[in-house]
Structure formats: structure tokens, C-alpha cells
Amino acid sequence: GLLTSGVEFESLPAALSLPAESGLYPVTLVGVPRTAGNITVNGYHTSVFGVTSDCLLEGLPSVRTSGCMVEVIPSLPRLQLSTSLP
């Protein structure tokens, strides 16, 4: 899942199967911010065969930032309209 700081954030679990000798492999990590405000993605968390690891973006030599900040805006109200057309 994603490692974040700032607003309350629910990181959704992801599972994948890596092919042997696949090299770089794209993975999509998803989560839901629960409140408005600023959130910073600092890295990611993995668990493989029960061994957990946290990887911070600032520790990756190919990444030139220590995190990615996003402004979360308040949720919009839901609008529902019912009509009967003549």
C-alpha cells in the first residue's frame, strides 16, 4: 500500500504475481483520502512471504523528489434527479 502523511488516508490492498525474470513491472497502488487537505505520498509498503518492507521515495536514487503532494478538495454533494417526460 501507499505510505502517506497529511490527511486521513485509506490505502487499499493490492495483490500481484510477478513473472520470473520480468525486470521492471508496473503496479498500480490505490487509496482513498477520507478528509480534505494536503496529502503527501512518501513511499510504499510491501509484504512478501510475511516479510514487510517500507520503501521511501527519498531513498530511491532514480526518484528526484522525497514525496508527491496532492491537494484533496472536499467531496461534492450527490445530486439525484427524477422526472417523467410527457
XYZ file of C-alpha atoms in Angstrom:
86
model
C 0.000 0.000 0.000
C 0.905 3.661 -0.120
C 2.765 5.431 2.701
C 1.305 8.894 3.180
C 1.311 11.849 5.537
C -1.245 14.605 5.933
C -4.959 13.917 5.757
C -6.521 10.617 6.813
C -5.958 8.089 4.018
C -7.146 4.519 3.468
C -4.672 2.539 1.389
C -6.392 -0.317 -0.435
C -4.598 -3.685 -0.575
C -3.136 -4.888 -3.851
C -2.006 -8.360 -4.876
C 0.035 -9.305 -7.908
C 2.013 -12.143 -9.447
C 5.389 -11.270 -10.903
C 6.572 -13.360 -13.844
C 10.058 -14.833 -13.457
C 12.842 -12.505 -14.593
C 10.299 -9.832 -15.545
C 12.545 -6.865 -14.710
C 10.624 -3.648 -14.131
C 6.936 -4.371 -13.664
C 4.170 -1.740 -13.483
C 1.987 -1.827 -10.364
C -0.972 0.423 -9.544
C -1.483 1.292 -5.880
C -4.820 2.816 -4.914
C -6.208 4.555 -1.872
C -8.968 6.883 -0.731
C -8.411 10.156 1.144
C -11.044 10.460 3.885
C -10.812 14.219 4.517
C -9.941 17.386 2.609
C -6.475 18.923 2.863
C -2.958 18.175 1.674
C -1.640 14.639 1.416
C 1.907 13.608 0.593
C 2.753 10.209 -0.889
C 6.068 9.329 0.785
C 6.553 5.772 -0.454
C 5.034 2.307 -0.399
C 4.709 -0.731 1.865
C 5.120 -4.348 0.759
C 4.712 -7.749 2.359
C 6.218 -10.795 0.647
C 6.119 -14.209 2.327
C 5.401 -12.465 5.642
C 8.395 -10.120 5.382
C 7.274 -6.489 5.415
C 9.208 -3.580 3.977
C 8.660 0.175 3.732
C 10.297 1.916 0.778
C 10.508 5.714 0.928
C 10.733 7.674 -2.321
C 13.598 9.745 -0.894
C 15.685 6.556 -0.678
C 15.349 5.716 -4.383
C 18.257 7.089 -6.449
C 16.175 7.383 -9.641
C 13.452 9.465 -7.928
C 14.310 13.143 -7.567
C 11.660 14.013 -5.005
C 11.018 12.998 -1.414
C 7.270 12.784 -1.988
C 4.344 13.790 -4.120
C 1.914 16.300 -2.580
C -1.729 16.415 -3.661
C -4.474 18.778 -2.526
C -7.652 16.876 -1.694
C -10.766 19.008 -2.139
C -13.984 18.483 -0.161
C -16.367 15.970 -1.682
C -19.192 17.331 -3.768
C -22.775 16.644 -2.753
C -24.568 13.953 -4.683
C -27.377 15.194 -6.887
C -30.197 12.905 -7.934
C -32.938 13.973 -10.310
C -36.105 12.081 -11.170
C -38.512 13.142 -13.862
C -41.236 11.806 -16.083
C -41.215 13.151 -19.586
C -44.518 13.669 -21.442
